[in-house]
Amino acid sequence: MIKCDHCRHELGHKIHRYWQMRFCSAACVEAYRHRLDDDTRLKISRLDVAAAGTRQTGALSRYRDSTRLSPL
Ligand SMILES: [Zn+2]
């Protein structure tokens, strides 16, 4: 049985698609996309911190900048 990739409910005859994912409703597509955006932002800021290497203070201030500037 195919299930919604966001809320895990079984899909009915109407399937909403986003990339290779399947959702039961447009609301689930939106919710998934928001979650994806958050995950992507998190990964980017983590990469940014990792790229800063051992310069701890620089990494921290850069992390604060990225969180403050995130468009929510
Ligand atoms: Zn759903």
Tab-separated table of N, CA, C and O and ligand atoms in Angstrom:
chain	number	residue	atom	x	y	z
A	1	MET	N	0.846	-1.216	0.000
A	1	MET	CA	0.000	0.000	0.000
A	1	MET	C	0.876	1.258	0.000
A	1	MET	O	1.802	1.368	0.780
A	2	ILE	N	0.577	2.167	-0.925
A	2	ILE	CA	1.352	3.406	-0.998
A	2	ILE	C	0.872	4.380	0.070
A	2	ILE	O	-0.340	4.540	0.275
A	3	LYS	N	1.822	5.011	0.730
A	3	LYS	CA	1.461	5.948	1.790
A	3	LYS	C	1.996	7.346	1.515
A	3	LYS	O	3.005	7.504	0.809
A	4	CYS	N	1.339	8.325	2.102
A	4	CYS	CA	1.757	9.718	1.985
A	4	CYS	C	3.160	9.872	2.581
A	4	CYS	O	3.439	9.351	3.665
A	5	ASP	N	4.035	10.560	1.883
A	5	ASP	CA	5.408	10.715	2.357
A	5	ASP	C	5.533	11.719	3.496
A	5	ASP	O	6.614	11.886	4.058
A	6	HIS	N	4.453	12.395	3.817
A	6	HIS	CA	4.525	13.334	4.943
A	6	HIS	C	3.791	12.788	6.162
A	6	HIS	O	4.395	12.618	7.204
A	7	CYS	N	2.505	12.497	6.034
A	7	CYS	CA	1.727	12.101	7.223
A	7	CYS	C	1.558	10.593	7.341
A	7	CYS	O	1.033	10.106	8.327
A	8	ARG	N	2.014	9.829	6.327
A	8	ARG	CA	1.989	8.368	6.364
A	8	ARG	C	0.582	7.785	6.277
A	8	ARG	O	0.404	6.606	6.563
A	9	HIS	N	-0.397	8.599	5.917
A	9	HIS	CA	-1.723	8.028	5.676
A	9	HIS	C	-1.718	7.327	4.334
A	9	HIS	O	-0.968	7.690	3.428
A	10	GLU	N	-2.566	6.337	4.206
A	10	GLU	CA	-2.662	5.648	2.919
A	10	GLU	C	-3.228	6.589	1.874
A	10	GLU	O	-4.135	7.370	2.156
A	11	LEU	N	-2.675	6.490	0.679
A	11	LEU	CA	-3.105	7.391	-0.383
A	11	LEU	C	-4.393	6.883	-1.020
A	11	LEU	O	-4.548	5.686	-1.274
A	12	GLY	N	-5.281	7.816	-1.298
A	12	GLY	CA	-6.519	7.468	-1.981
A	12	GLY	C	-6.348	7.571	-3.484
A	12	GLY	O	-5.245	7.414	-4.004
A	13	HIS	N	-7.430	7.855	-4.181
A	13	HIS	CA	-7.357	7.903	-5.641
A	13	HIS	C	-6.726	9.201	-6.122
A	13	HIS	O	-6.228	9.286	-7.232
A	14	LYS	N	-6.722	10.224	-5.263
A	14	LYS	CA	-6.111	11.483	-5.654
A	14	LYS	C	-4.731	11.618	-5.013
A	14	LYS	O	-4.602	11.706	-3.793
A	15	ILE	N	-3.695	11.596	-5.849
A	15	ILE	CA	-2.327	11.661	-5.341
A	15	ILE	C	-1.675	12.969	-5.762
A	15	ILE	O	-1.726	13.341	-6.928
A	16	HIS	N	-1.110	13.671	-4.790
A	16	HIS	CA	-0.369	14.893	-5.087
A	16	HIS	C	1.104	14.532	-5.204
A	16	HIS	O	1.638	13.851	-4.328
A	17	ARG	N	1.762	15.000	-6.255
A	17	ARG	CA	3.160	14.646	-6.462
A	17	ARG	C	4.071	15.847	-6.303
A	17	ARG	O	3.729	16.960	-6.652
A	18	TYR	N	5.242	15.594	-5.744
A	18	TYR	CA	6.290	16.606	-5.656
A	18	TYR	C	7.606	15.873	-5.807
A	18	TYR	O	7.952	15.047	-4.974
A	19	TRP	N	8.323	16.145	-6.884
A	19	TRP	CA	9.503	15.353	-7.247
A	19	TRP	C	9.111	13.882	-7.290
A	19	TRP	O	8.117	13.548	-7.899
A	20	GLN	N	9.848	12.990	-6.615
A	20	GLN	CA	9.476	11.570	-6.653
A	20	GLN	C	8.580	11.189	-5.482
A	20	GLN	O	8.275	10.027	-5.292
A	21	MET	N	8.155	12.188	-4.705
A	21	MET	CA	7.377	11.897	-3.522
A	21	MET	C	5.880	11.925	-3.831
A	21	MET	O	5.453	12.565	-4.788
A	22	ARG	N	5.108	11.226	-2.994
A	22	ARG	CA	3.666	11.205	-3.168
A	22	ARG	C	2.989	11.627	-1.875
A	22	ARG	O	3.394	11.205	-0.794
A	23	PHE	N	1.973	12.452	-2.000
A	23	PHE	CA	1.292	12.991	-0.822
A	23	PHE	C	-0.215	12.871	-0.967
A	23	PHE	O	-0.741	12.811	-2.074
A	24	CYS	N	-0.918	12.859	0.176
A	24	CYS	CA	-2.367	12.689	0.157
A	24	CYS	C	-3.068	14.011	-0.103
A	24	CYS	O	-4.228	14.024	-0.513
A	25	SER	N	-2.397	15.140	0.137
A	25	SER	CA	-3.067	16.425	-0.032
A	25	SER	C	-2.048	17.516	-0.330
A	25	SER	O	-0.842	17.343	-0.097
A	26	ALA	N	-2.542	18.638	-0.837
A	26	ALA	CA	-1.658	19.770	-1.116
A	26	ALA	C	-1.028	20.293	0.174
A	26	ALA	O	0.099	20.781	0.174
A	27	ALA	N	-1.771	20.177	1.278
A	27	ALA	CA	-1.251	20.632	2.571
A	27	ALA	C	-0.013	19.821	2.956
A	27	ALA	O	0.956	20.368	3.498
A	28	CYS	N	-0.034	18.522	2.665
A	28	CYS	CA	1.110	17.676	2.988
A	28	CYS	C	2.296	18.029	2.096
A	28	CYS	O	3.437	17.992	2.545
A	29	VAL	N	2.045	18.366	0.839
A	29	VAL	CA	3.130	18.788	-0.055
A	29	VAL	C	3.789	20.037	0.519
A	29	VAL	O	5.021	20.115	0.627
A	30	GLU	N	2.974	20.998	0.916
A	30	GLU	CA	3.494	22.251	1.473
A	30	GLU	C	4.296	21.986	2.745
A	30	GLU	O	5.389	22.506	2.931
A	31	ALA	N	3.729	21.157	3.619
A	31	ALA	CA	4.401	20.842	4.888
A	31	ALA	C	5.737	20.174	4.619
A	31	ALA	O	6.744	20.485	5.267
A	32	TYR	N	5.745	19.261	3.645
A	32	TYR	CA	6.989	18.568	3.312
A	32	TYR	C	8.016	19.545	2.756
A	32	TYR	O	9.196	19.494	3.107
A	33	ARG	N	7.560	20.444	1.883
A	33	ARG	CA	8.492	21.412	1.293
A	33	ARG	C	9.087	22.321	2.361
A	33	ARG	O	10.271	22.651	2.320
A	34	HIS	N	8.280	22.712	3.351
A	34	HIS	CA	8.800	23.552	4.433
A	34	HIS	C	9.842	22.789	5.240
A	34	HIS	O	10.872	23.333	5.615
A	35	ARG	N	9.547	21.500	5.508
A	35	ARG	CA	10.482	20.683	6.258
A	35	ARG	C	11.790	20.552	5.489
A	35	ARG	O	12.876	20.643	6.048
A	36	LEU	N	11.653	20.365	4.166
A	36	LEU	CA	12.822	20.251	3.308
A	36	LEU	C	13.660	21.524	3.378
A	36	LEU	O	14.875	21.476	3.474
A	37	ASP	N	13.001	22.664	3.321
A	37	ASP	CA	13.711	23.938	3.392
A	37	ASP	C	14.492	24.051	4.699
A	37	ASP	O	15.638	24.473	4.717
A	38	ASP	N	13.835	23.663	5.805
A	38	ASP	CA	14.496	23.730	7.112
A	38	ASP	C	15.720	22.822	7.130
A	38	ASP	O	16.789	23.216	7.581
A	39	ASP	N	15.551	21.588	6.617
A	39	ASP	CA	16.659	20.647	6.590
A	39	ASP	C	17.810	21.187	5.753
A	39	ASP	O	18.971	21.089	6.134
A	40	THR	N	17.486	21.753	4.609
A	40	THR	CA	18.517	22.282	3.728
A	40	THR	C	19.270	23.417	4.399
A	40	THR	O	20.486	23.488	4.355
A	41	ARG	N	18.522	24.324	5.058
A	41	ARG	CA	19.163	25.437	5.759
A	41	ARG	C	20.090	24.916	6.843
A	41	ARG	O	21.199	25.403	7.031
A	42	LEU	N	19.611	23.893	7.578
A	42	LEU	CA	20.396	23.310	8.663
A	42	LEU	C	21.689	22.722	8.111
A	42	LEU	O	22.759	22.943	8.663
A	43	LYS	N	21.580	21.969	7.000
A	43	LYS	CA	22.758	21.359	6.390
A	43	LYS	C	23.742	22.428	5.953
A	43	LYS	O	24.937	22.311	6.170
A	44	ILE	N	23.233	23.479	5.332
A	44	ILE	CA	24.099	24.544	4.831
A	44	ILE	C	24.837	25.209	5.987
A	44	ILE	O	26.046	25.420	5.928
A	45	SER	N	24.133	25.506	7.082
A	45	SER	CA	24.811	26.178	8.189
A	45	SER	C	25.806	25.243	8.854
A	45	SER	O	26.843	25.681	9.335
A	46	ARG	N	25.481	23.931	8.883
A	46	ARG	CA	26.434	22.965	9.443
A	46	ARG	C	27.682	22.904	8.585
A	46	ARG	O	28.794	22.860	9.091
A	47	LEU	N	27.498	22.880	7.259
A	47	LEU	CA	28.633	22.863	6.346
A	47	LEU	C	29.474	24.112	6.537
A	47	LEU	O	30.700	24.079	6.502
A	48	ASP	N	28.777	25.220	6.742
A	48	ASP	CA	29.460	26.492	6.928
A	48	ASP	C	30.332	26.433	8.174
A	48	ASP	O	31.484	26.835	8.160
A	49	VAL	N	29.782	25.911	9.264
A	49	VAL	CA	30.526	25.782	10.516
A	49	VAL	C	31.698	24.832	10.334
A	49	VAL	O	32.811	25.113	10.760
A	50	ALA	N	31.468	23.703	9.642
A	50	ALA	CA	32.522	22.731	9.408
A	50	ALA	C	33.627	23.333	8.547
A	50	ALA	O	34.801	23.109	8.790
A	51	ALA	N	33.237	24.120	7.552
A	51	ALA	CA	34.210	24.721	6.642
A	51	ALA	C	35.084	25.733	7.373
A	51	ALA	O	36.214	25.977	6.984
A	52	ALA	N	34.535	26.311	8.441
A	52	ALA	CA	35.296	27.299	9.198
A	52	ALA	C	36.413	26.630	9.995
A	52	ALA	O	37.300	27.306	10.492
A	53	GLY	N	36.340	25.292	10.118
A	53	GLY	CA	37.409	24.529	10.747
A	53	GLY	C	37.583	24.845	12.213
A	53	GLY	O	36.611	24.873	12.963
A	54	THR	N	38.825	25.098	12.620
A	54	THR	CA	39.133	25.242	14.033
A	54	THR	C	38.926	26.666	14.540
A	54	THR	O	39.077	26.926	15.724
A	55	ARG	N	38.597	27.586	13.655
A	55	ARG	CA	38.376	28.962	14.103
A	55	ARG	C	36.990	29.056	14.739
A	55	ARG	O	36.012	29.435	14.124
A	56	GLN	N	36.906	28.666	16.008
A	56	GLN	CA	35.622	28.504	16.691
A	56	GLN	C	34.797	29.788	16.714
A	56	GLN	O	33.610	29.789	16.433
A	57	THR	N	35.411	30.886	17.074
A	57	THR	CA	34.640	32.128	17.200
A	57	THR	C	34.099	32.569	15.843
A	57	THR	O	32.966	33.015	15.734
A	58	GLY	N	34.904	32.407	14.807
A	58	GLY	CA	34.451	32.762	13.467
A	58	GLY	C	33.278	31.909	13.042
A	58	GLY	O	32.299	32.402	12.507
A	59	ALA	N	33.360	30.615	13.350
A	59	ALA	CA	32.286	29.703	12.999
A	59	ALA	C	31.004	30.078	13.729
A	59	ALA	O	29.923	30.081	13.152
A	60	LEU	N	31.128	30.398	14.999
A	60	LEU	CA	29.942	30.738	15.786
A	60	LEU	C	29.263	32.007	15.278
A	60	LEU	O	28.052	32.054	15.131
A	61	SER	N	30.048	33.037	15.009
A	61	SER	CA	29.436	34.272	14.540
A	61	SER	C	28.824	34.081	13.165
A	61	SER	O	27.777	34.622	12.855
A	62	ARG	N	29.481	33.233	12.330
A	62	ARG	CA	28.905	32.960	11.019
A	62	ARG	C	27.597	32.202	11.159
A	62	ARG	O	26.655	32.428	10.436
A	63	TYR	N	27.555	31.264	12.138
A	63	TYR	CA	26.331	30.492	12.365
A	63	TYR	C	25.211	31.425	12.815
A	63	TYR	O	24.090	31.330	12.357
A	64	ARG	N	25.522	32.368	13.682
A	64	ARG	CA	24.503	33.314	14.139
A	64	ARG	C	24.006	34.172	12.972
A	64	ARG	O	22.822	34.434	12.855
A	65	ASP	N	24.920	34.582	12.113
A	65	ASP	CA	24.524	35.372	10.947
A	65	ASP	C	23.542	34.603	10.080
A	65	ASP	O	22.521	35.127	9.661
A	66	SER	N	23.851	33.318	9.828
A	66	SER	CA	23.009	32.536	8.921
A	66	SER	C	21.637	32.306	9.520
A	66	SER	O	20.643	32.279	8.811
A	67	THR	N	21.554	32.166	10.869
A	67	THR	CA	20.241	31.956	11.473
A	67	THR	C	19.455	33.259	11.490
A	67	THR	O	18.263	33.269	11.261
A	68	ARG	N	20.148	34.381	11.743
A	68	ARG	CA	19.448	35.656	11.789
A	68	ARG	C	18.914	36.055	10.411
A	68	ARG	O	17.841	36.606	10.285
A	69	LEU	N	19.690	35.726	9.364
A	69	LEU	CA	19.308	36.140	8.027
A	69	LEU	C	18.361	35.166	7.338
A	69	LEU	O	17.901	35.441	6.245
A	70	SER	N	18.068	34.009	7.977
A	70	SER	CA	17.201	33.038	7.306
A	70	SER	C	15.808	33.630	7.096
A	70	SER	O	15.209	34.155	8.022
A	71	PRO	N	15.319	33.577	5.866
A	71	PRO	CA	14.040	34.223	5.521
A	71	PRO	C	12.834	33.409	5.953
A	71	PRO	O	12.365	32.565	5.232
A	72	LEU	N	12.332	33.673	7.151
A	72	LEU	CA	11.135	32.966	7.612
A	72	LEU	C	9.970	33.928	7.815
A	72	LEU	O	10.109	34.927	8.451
B	1	ZN	ZN	-0.497	13.322	3.894
